[in-house]
PDB file of C-alpha atoms and ligand atoms in Angstrom:
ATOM      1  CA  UNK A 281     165.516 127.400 103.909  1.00 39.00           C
ATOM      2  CA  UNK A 282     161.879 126.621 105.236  1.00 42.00           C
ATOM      3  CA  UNK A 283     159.703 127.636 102.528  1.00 42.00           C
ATOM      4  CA  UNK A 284     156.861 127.398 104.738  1.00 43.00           C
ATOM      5  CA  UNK A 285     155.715 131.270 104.933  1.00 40.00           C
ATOM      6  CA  UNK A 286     152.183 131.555 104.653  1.00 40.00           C
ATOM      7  CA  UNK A 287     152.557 135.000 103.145  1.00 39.00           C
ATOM      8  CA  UNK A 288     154.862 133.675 100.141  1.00 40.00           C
ATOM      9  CA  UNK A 289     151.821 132.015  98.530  1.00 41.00           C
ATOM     10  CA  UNK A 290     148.624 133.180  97.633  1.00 43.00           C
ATOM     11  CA  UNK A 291     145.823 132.147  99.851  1.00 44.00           C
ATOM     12  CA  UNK A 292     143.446 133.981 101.325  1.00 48.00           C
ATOM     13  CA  UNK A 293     144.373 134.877 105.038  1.00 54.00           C
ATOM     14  CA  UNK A 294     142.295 132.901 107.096  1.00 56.00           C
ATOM     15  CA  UNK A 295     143.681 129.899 105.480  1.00 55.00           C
ATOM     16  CA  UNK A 296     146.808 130.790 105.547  1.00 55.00           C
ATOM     17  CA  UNK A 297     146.235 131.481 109.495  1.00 61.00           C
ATOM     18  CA  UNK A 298     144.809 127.918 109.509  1.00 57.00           C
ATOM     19  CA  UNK A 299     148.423 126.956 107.672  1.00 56.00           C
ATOM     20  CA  UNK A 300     150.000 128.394 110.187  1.00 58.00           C
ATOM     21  CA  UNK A 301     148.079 126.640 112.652  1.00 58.00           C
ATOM     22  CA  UNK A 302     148.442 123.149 111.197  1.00 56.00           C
ATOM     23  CA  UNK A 303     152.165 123.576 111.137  1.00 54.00           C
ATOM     24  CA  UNK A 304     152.591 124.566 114.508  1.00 55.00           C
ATOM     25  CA  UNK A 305     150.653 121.362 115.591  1.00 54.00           C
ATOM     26  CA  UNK A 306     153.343 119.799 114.356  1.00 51.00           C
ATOM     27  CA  UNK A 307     155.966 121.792 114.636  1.00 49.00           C
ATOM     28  CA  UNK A 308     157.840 119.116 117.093  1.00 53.00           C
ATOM     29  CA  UNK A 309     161.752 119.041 115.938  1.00 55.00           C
ATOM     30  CA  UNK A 310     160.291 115.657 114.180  1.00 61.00           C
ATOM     31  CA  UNK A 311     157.608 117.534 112.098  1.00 56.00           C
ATOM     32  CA  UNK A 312     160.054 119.817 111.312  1.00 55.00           C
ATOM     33  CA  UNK A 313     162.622 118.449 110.044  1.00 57.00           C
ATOM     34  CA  UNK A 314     159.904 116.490 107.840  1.00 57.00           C
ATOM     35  CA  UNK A 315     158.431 119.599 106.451  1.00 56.00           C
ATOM     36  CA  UNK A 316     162.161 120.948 105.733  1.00 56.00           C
ATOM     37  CA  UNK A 317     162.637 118.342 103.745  1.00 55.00           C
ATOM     38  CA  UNK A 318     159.887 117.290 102.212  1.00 56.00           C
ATOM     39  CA  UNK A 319     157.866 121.254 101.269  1.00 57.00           C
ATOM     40  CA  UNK A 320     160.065 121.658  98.130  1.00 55.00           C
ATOM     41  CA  UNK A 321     158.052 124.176  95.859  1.00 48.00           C
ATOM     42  CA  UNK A 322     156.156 121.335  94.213  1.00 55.00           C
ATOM     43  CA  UNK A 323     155.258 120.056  97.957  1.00 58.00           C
ATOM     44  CA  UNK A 324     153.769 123.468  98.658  1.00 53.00           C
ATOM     45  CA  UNK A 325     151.340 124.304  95.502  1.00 54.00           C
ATOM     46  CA  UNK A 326     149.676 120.738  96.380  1.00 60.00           C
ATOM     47  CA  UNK A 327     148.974 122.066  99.745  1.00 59.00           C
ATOM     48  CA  UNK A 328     147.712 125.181  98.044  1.00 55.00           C
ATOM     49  CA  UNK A 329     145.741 122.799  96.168  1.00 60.00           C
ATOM     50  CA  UNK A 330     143.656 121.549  98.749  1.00 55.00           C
ATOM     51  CA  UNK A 331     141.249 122.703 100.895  1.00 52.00           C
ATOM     52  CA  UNK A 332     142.800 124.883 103.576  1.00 51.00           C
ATOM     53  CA  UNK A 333     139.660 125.275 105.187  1.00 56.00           C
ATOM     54  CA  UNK A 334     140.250 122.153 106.349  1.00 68.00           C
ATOM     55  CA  UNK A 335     143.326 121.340 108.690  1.00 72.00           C
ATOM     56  CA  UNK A 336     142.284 117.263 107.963  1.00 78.00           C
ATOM     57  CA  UNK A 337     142.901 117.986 104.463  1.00 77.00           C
ATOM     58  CA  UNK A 338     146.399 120.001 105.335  1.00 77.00           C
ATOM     59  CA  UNK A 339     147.835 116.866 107.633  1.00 81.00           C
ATOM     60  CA  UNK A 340     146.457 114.203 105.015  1.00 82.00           C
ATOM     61  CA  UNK A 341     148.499 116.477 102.140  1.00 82.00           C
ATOM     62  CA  UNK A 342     151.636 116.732 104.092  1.00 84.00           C
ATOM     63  CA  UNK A 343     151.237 112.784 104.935  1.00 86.00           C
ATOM     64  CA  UNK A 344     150.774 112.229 101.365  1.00 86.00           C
ATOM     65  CA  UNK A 345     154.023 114.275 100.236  1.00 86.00           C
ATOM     66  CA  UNK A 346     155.398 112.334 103.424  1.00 89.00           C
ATOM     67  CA  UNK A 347     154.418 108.579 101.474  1.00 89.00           C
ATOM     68  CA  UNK A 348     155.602 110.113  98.456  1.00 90.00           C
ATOM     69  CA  UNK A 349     158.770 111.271  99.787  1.00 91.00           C
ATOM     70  CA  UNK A 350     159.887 107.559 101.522  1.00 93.00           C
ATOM     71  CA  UNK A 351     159.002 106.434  97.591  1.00 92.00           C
ATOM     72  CA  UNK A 352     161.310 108.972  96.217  1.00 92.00           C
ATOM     73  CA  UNK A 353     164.364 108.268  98.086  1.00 94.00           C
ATOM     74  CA  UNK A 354     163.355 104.522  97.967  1.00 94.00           C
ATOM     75  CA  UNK A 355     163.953 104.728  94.356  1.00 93.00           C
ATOM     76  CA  UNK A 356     167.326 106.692  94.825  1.00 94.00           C
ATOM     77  CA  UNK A 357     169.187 104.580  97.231  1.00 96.00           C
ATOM     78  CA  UNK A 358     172.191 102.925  95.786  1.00 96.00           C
ATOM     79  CA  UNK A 359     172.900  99.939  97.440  1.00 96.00           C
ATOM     80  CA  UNK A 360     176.545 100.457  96.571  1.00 94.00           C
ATOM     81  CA  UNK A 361     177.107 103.764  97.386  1.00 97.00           C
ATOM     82  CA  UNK A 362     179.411 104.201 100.397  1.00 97.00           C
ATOM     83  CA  UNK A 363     179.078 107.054 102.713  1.00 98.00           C
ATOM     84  CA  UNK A 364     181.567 108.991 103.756  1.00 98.00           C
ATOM     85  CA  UNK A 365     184.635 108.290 105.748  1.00 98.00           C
ATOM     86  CA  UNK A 366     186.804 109.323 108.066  1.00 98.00           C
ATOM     87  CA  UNK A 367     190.531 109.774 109.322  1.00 98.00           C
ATOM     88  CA  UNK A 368     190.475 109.028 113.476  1.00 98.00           C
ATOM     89  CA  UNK A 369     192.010 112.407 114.104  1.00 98.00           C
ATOM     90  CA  UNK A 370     188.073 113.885 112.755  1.00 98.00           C
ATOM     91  CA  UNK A 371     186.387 111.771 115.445  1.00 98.00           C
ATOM     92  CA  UNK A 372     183.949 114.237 117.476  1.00 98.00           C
ATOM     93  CA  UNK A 373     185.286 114.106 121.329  1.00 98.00           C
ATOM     94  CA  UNK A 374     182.973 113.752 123.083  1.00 97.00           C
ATOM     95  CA  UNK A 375     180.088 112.225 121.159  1.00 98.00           C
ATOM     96  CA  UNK A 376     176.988 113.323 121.767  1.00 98.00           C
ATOM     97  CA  UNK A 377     174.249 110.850 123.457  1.00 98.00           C
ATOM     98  CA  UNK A 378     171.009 111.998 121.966  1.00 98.00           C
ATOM     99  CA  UNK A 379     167.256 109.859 123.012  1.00 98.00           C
ATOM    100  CA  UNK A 380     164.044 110.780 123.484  1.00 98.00           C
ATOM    101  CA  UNK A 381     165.015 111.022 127.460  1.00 98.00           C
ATOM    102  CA  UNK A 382     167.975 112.645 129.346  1.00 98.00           C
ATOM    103  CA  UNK A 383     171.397 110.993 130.355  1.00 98.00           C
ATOM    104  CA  UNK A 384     169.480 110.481 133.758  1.00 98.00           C
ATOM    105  CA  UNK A 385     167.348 107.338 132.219  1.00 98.00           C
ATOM    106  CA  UNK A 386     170.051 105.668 130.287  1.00 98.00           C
ATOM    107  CA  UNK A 387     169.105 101.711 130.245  1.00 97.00           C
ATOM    108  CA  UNK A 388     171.698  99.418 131.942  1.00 96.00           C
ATOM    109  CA  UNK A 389     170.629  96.397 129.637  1.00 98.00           C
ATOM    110  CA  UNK A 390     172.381  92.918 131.645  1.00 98.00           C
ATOM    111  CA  UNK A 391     174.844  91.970 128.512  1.00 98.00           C
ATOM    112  CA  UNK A 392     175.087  88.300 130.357  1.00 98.00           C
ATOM    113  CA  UNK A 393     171.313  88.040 130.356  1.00 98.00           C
ATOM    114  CA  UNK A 394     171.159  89.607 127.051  1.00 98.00           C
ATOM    115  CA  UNK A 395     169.386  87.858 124.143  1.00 98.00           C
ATOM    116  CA  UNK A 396     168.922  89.350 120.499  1.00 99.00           C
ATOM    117  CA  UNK A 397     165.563  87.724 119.249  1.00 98.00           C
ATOM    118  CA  UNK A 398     164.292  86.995 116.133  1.00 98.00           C
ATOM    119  CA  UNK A 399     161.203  87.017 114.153  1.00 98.00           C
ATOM    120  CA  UNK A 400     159.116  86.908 111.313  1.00 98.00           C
ATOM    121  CA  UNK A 401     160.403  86.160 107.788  1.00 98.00           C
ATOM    122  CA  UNK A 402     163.721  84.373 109.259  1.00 98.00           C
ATOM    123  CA  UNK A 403     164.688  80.302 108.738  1.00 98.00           C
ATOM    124  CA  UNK A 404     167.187  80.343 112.070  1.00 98.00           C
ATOM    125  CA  UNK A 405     165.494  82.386 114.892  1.00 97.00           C
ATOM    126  CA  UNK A 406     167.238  81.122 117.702  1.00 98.00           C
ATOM    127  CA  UNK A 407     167.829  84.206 120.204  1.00 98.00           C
ATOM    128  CA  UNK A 408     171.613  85.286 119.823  1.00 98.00           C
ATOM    129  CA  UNK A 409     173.807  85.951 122.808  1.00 98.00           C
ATOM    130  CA  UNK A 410     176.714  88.769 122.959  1.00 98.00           C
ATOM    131  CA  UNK A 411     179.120  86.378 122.496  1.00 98.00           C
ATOM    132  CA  UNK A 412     177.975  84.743 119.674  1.00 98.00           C
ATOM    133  CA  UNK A 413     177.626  87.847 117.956  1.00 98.00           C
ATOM    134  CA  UNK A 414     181.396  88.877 118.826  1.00 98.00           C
ATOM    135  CA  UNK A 415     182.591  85.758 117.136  1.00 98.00           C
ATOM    136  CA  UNK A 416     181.497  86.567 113.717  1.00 98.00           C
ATOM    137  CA  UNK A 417     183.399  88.621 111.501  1.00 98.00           C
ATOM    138  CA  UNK A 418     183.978  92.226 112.526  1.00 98.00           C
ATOM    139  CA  UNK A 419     184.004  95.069 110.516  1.00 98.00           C
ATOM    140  CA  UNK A 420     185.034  98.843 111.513  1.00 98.00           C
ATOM    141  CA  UNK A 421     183.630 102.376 110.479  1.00 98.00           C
ATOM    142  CA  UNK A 422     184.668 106.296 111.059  1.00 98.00           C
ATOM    143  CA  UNK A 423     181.166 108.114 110.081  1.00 98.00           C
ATOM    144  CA  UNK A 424     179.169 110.514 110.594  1.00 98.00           C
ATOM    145  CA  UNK A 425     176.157 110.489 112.523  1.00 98.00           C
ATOM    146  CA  UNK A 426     173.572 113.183 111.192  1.00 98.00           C
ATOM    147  CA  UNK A 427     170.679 114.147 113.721  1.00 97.00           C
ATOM    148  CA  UNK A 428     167.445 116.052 112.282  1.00 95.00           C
ATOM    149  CA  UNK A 429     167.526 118.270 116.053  1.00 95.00           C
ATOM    150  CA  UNK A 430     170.700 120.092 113.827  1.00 95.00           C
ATOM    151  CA  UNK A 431     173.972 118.616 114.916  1.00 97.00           C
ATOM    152  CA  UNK A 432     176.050 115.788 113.551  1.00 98.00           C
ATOM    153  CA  UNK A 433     179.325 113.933 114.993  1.00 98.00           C
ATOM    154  CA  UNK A 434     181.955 111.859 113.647  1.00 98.00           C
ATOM    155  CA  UNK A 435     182.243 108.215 115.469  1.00 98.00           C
ATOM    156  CA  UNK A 436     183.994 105.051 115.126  1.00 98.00           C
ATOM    157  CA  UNK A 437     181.435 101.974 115.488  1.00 99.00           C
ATOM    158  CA  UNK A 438     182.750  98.438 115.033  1.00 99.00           C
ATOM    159  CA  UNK A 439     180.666  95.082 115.041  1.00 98.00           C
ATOM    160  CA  UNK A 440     178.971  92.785 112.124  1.00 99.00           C
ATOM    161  CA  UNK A 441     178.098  93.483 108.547  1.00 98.00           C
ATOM    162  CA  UNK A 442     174.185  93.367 108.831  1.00 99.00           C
ATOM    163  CA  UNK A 443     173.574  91.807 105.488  1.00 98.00           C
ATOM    164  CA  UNK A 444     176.272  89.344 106.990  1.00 98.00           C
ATOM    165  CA  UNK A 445     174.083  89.063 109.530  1.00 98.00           C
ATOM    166  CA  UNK A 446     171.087  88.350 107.594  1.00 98.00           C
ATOM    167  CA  UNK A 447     172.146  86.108 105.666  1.00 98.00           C
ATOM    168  CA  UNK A 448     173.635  83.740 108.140  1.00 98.00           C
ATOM    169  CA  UNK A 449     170.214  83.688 109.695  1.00 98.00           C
ATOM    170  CA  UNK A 450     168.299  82.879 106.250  1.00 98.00           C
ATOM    171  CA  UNK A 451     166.430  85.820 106.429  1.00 99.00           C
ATOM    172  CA  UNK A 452     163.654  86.404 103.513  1.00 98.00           C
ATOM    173  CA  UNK A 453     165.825  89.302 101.510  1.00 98.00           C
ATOM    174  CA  UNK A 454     163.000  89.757  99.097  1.00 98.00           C
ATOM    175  CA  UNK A 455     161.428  91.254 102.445  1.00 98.00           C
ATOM    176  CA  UNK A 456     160.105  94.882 102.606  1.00 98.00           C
ATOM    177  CA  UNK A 457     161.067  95.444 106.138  1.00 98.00           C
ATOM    178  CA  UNK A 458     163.375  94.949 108.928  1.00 99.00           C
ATOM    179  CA  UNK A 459     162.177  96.148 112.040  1.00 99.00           C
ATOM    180  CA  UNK A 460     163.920  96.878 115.196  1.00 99.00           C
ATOM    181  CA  UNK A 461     162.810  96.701 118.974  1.00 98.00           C
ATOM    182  CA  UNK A 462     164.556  98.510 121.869  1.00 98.00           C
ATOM    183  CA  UNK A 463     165.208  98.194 125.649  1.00 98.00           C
ATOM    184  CA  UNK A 464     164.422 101.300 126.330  1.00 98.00           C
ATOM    185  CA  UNK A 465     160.804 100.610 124.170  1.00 98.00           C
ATOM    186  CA  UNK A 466     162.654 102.816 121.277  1.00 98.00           C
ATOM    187  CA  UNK A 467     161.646 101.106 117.846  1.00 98.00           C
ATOM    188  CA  UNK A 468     161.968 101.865 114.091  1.00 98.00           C
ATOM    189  CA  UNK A 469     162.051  99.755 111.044  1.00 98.00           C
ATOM    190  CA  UNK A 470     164.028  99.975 107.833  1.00 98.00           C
ATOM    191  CA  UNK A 471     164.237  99.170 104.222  1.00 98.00           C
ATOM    192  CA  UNK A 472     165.650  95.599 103.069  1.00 98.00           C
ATOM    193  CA  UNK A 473     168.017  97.567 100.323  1.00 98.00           C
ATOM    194  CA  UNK A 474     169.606  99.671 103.239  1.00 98.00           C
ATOM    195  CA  UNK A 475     169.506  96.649 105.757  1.00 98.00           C
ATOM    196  CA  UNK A 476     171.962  95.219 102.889  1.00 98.00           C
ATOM    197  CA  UNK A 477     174.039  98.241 102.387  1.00 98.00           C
ATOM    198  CA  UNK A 478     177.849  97.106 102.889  1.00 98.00           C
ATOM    199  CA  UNK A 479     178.080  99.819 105.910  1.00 98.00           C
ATOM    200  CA  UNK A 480     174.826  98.738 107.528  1.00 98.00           C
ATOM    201  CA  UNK A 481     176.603  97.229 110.542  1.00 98.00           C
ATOM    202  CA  UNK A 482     175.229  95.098 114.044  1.00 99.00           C
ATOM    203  CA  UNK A 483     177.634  97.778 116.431  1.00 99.00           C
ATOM    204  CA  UNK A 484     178.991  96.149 119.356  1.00 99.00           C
ATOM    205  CA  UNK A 485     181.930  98.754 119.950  1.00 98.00           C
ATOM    206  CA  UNK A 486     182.360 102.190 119.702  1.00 98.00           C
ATOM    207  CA  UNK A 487     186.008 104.075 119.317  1.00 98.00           C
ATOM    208  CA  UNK A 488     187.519 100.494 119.644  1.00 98.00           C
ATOM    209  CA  UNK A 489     185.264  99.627 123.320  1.00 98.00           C
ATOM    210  CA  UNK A 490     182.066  97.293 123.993  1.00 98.00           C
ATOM    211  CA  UNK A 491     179.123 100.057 123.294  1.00 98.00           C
ATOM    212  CA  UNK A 492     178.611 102.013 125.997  1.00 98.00           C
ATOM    213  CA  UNK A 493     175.100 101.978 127.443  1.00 98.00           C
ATOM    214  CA  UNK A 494     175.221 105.747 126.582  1.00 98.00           C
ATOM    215  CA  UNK A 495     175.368 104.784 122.657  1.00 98.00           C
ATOM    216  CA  UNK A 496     173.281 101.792 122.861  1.00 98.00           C
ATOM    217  CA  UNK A 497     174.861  98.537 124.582  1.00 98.00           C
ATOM    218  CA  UNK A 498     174.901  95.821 123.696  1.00 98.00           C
ATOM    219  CA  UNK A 499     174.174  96.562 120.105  1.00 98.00           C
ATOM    220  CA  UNK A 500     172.592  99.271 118.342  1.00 98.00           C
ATOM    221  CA  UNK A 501     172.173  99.405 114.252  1.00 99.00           C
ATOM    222  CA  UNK A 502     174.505 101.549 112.978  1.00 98.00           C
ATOM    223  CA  UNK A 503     173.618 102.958 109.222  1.00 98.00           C
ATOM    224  CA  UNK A 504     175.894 106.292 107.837  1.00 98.00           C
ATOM    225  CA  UNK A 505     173.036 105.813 105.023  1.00 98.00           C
ATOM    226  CA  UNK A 506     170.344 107.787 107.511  1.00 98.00           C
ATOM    227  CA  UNK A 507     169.631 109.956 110.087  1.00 98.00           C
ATOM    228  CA  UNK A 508     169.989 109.170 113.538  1.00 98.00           C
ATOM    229  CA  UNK A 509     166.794 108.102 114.509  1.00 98.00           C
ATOM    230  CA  UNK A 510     167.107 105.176 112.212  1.00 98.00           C
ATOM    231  CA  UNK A 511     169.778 103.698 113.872  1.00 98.00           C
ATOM    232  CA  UNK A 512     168.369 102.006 117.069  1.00 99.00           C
ATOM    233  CA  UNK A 513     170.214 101.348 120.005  1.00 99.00           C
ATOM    234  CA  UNK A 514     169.818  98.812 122.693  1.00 98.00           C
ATOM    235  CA  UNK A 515     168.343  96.269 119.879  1.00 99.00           C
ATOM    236  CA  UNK A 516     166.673  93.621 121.621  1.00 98.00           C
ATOM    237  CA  UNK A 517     164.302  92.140 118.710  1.00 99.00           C
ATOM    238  CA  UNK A 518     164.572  92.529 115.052  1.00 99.00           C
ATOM    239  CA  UNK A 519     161.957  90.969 112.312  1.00 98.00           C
ATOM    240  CA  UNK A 520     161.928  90.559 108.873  1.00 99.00           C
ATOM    241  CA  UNK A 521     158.334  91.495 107.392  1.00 98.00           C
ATOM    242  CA  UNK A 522     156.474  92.849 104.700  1.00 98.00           C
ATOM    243  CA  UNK A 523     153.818  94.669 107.407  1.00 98.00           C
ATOM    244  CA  UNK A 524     154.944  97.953 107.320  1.00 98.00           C
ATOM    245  CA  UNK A 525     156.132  98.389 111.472  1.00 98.00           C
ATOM    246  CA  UNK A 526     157.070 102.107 111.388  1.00 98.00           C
ATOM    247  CA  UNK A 527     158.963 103.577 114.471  1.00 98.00           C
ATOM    248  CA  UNK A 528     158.810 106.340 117.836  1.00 98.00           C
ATOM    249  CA  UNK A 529     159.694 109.064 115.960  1.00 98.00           C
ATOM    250  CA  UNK A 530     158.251 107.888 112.137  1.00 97.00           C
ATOM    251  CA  UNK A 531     154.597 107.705 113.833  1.00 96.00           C
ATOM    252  CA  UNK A 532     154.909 111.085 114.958  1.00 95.00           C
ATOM    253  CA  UNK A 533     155.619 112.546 111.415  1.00 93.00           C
ATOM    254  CA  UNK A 534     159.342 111.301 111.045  1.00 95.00           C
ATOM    255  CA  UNK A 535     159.748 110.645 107.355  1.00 95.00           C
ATOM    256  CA  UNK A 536     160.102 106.916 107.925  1.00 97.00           C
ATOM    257  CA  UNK A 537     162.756 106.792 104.614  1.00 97.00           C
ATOM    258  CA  UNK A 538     165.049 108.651 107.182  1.00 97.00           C
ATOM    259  CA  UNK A 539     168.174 108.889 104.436  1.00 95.00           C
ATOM    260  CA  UNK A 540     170.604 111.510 105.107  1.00 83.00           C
TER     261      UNK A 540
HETATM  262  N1  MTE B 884     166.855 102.874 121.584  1.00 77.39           N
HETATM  263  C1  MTE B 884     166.953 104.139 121.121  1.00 77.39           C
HETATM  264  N2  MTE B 884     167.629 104.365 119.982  1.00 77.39           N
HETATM  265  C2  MTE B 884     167.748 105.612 119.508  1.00 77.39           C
HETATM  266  C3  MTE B 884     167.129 106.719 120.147  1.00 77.39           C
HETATM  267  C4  MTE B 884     166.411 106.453 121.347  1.00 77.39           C
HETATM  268  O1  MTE B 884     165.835 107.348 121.994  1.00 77.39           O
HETATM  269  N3  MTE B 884     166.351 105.148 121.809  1.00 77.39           N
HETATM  270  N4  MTE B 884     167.268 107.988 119.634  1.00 77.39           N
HETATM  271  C5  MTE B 884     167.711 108.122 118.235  1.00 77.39           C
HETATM  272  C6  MTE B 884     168.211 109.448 117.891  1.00 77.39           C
HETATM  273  S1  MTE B 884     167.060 110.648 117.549  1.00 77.39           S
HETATM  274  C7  MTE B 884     169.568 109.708 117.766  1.00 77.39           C
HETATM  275  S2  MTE B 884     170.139 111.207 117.223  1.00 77.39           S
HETATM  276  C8  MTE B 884     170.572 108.682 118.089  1.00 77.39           C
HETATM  277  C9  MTE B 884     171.573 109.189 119.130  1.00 77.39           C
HETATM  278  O2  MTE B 884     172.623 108.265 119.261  1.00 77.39           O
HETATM  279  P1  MTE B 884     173.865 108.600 120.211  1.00 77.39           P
HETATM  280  O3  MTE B 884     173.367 108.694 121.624  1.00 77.39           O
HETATM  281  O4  MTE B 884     174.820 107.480 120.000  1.00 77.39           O
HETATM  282  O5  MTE B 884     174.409 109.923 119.742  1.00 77.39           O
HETATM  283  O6  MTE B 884     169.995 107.488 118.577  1.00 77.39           O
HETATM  284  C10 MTE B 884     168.799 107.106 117.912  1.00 77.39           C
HETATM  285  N5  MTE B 884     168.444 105.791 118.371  1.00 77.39           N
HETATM  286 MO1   MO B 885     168.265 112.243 116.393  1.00 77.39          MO
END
């Protein structure tokens, strides 16, 4: 439920027409989905609070519940807590491919020319190839994939445990953030605690096959712990940092948290 009706609250009409206003600026699916989950009733009588005279004041309210929110769930993340699972026979044929372009533009990313790079907070940052990757463990995963545009789909993703991952690289885990870079010039960023979750995982397959460049090849970051625009595909850089690096959707009002 979207308790965003100006007429269920008591302010005065024109700014509760300037309300209306403010949220359909940014009423992109993003902005949406952000106010759906973050105007709880508590969310709404501090927008009361402030001035609504003032559509500054409304978008620096909503970006403040938006800072408190990543807190919040910050503090609620259990690193141990799995997400669900799945039996094969519950795997959604066919998956949807989701970006912010059509199936038209999908990259073709060169997995021969391919190199992961590294930066930041990280002791080993020599650039990874495909099949370096391939030869460390491998883990598998049927989950589901939960989009904020309303539909979700079950998958199977295979590749390396992320922490793994980090690890092996010496990567600072006493970092804030982890922070991806795409080929298609996608890019989000994530917290350490869920970069270390045991399903975090480095996919190179999906249902058993290299990625498809539909669903990211050569390697997107797969994470049942949050919504799908966390999980970047086509990962051609990743740092470790403590400079906040946010992400294509989270700079457009995405709560950056993302968890699902
Ligand atoms: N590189 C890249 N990663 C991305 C996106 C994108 O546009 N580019 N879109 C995100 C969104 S909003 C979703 S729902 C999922 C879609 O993944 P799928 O195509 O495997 O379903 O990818 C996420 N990761
Ligand atoms: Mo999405």
């Amino acid at each position: 439920m979207t308790l965003f009706t100006p007429r269920a609250i008591a302010i005065p009409a024109e700014g509760a027409a300037m309300l209306a206003d403010a949220v359909k600026r940014i009423a992109q699916p993003s902005r949406r989905a952000f106010l759906q989950r973050s105007l709880t009733l508590g969310g709404l009588s501090l927008l009361t609070g402030c001035s609504t005279s003032d559509q500054d004041s409304i978008e620096q309210a909503l970006a403040g519940i938006s800072r408190l929110n990543d807190r919040v769930q910050g503090l609620l993340f259990d690193p141990a807590r799995l997400a669900p699972t799945y039996p094969a026979s519950m795997i959604t044929r066919p998956f949807p491919f989701n970006a912010f372009y059509g199936e038209e533009q999908i990259r073709e990313v060169d997995g021969e020319a391919w190199r992961l790079e590294l930066s930041g907070m990280v002791a080993e940052r020599k650039p990874w190839t495909l099949a370096r990757l391939r030869a460390l463990p491998q883990q598998d995963q049927i989950t589901r994939h939960i989009c904020v545009e309303g539909w979700s789909a079950i998958g199977k993703w295979g590749g390396v445990s992320f922490g793994h991952f980090l690890r092996h690289v010496g990567a600072d885990l006493s970092a804030k953030y982890v922070g991806f870079h795409c080929a298609d010039d996608y890019f989000t960023s994530i917290d350490m605690a869920t970069a270390l979750h045991p399903q975090t995982l480095m996919a190179l397959t999906y249902d058993d096959q290299p990625l498809p460049p539909r669903y990211g090849f050569p390697m997107k970051l797969r994470m049942p712990t949050k919504l799908g625009y966390k999980n970047p595909k086509h990962i051609q850089a990743i740092s470790v940092t403590n400079t906040y690096p946010g992400g294509y959707w989270e700079n457009q009002g995405y709560n950056w948290f993302g968890g699902s």
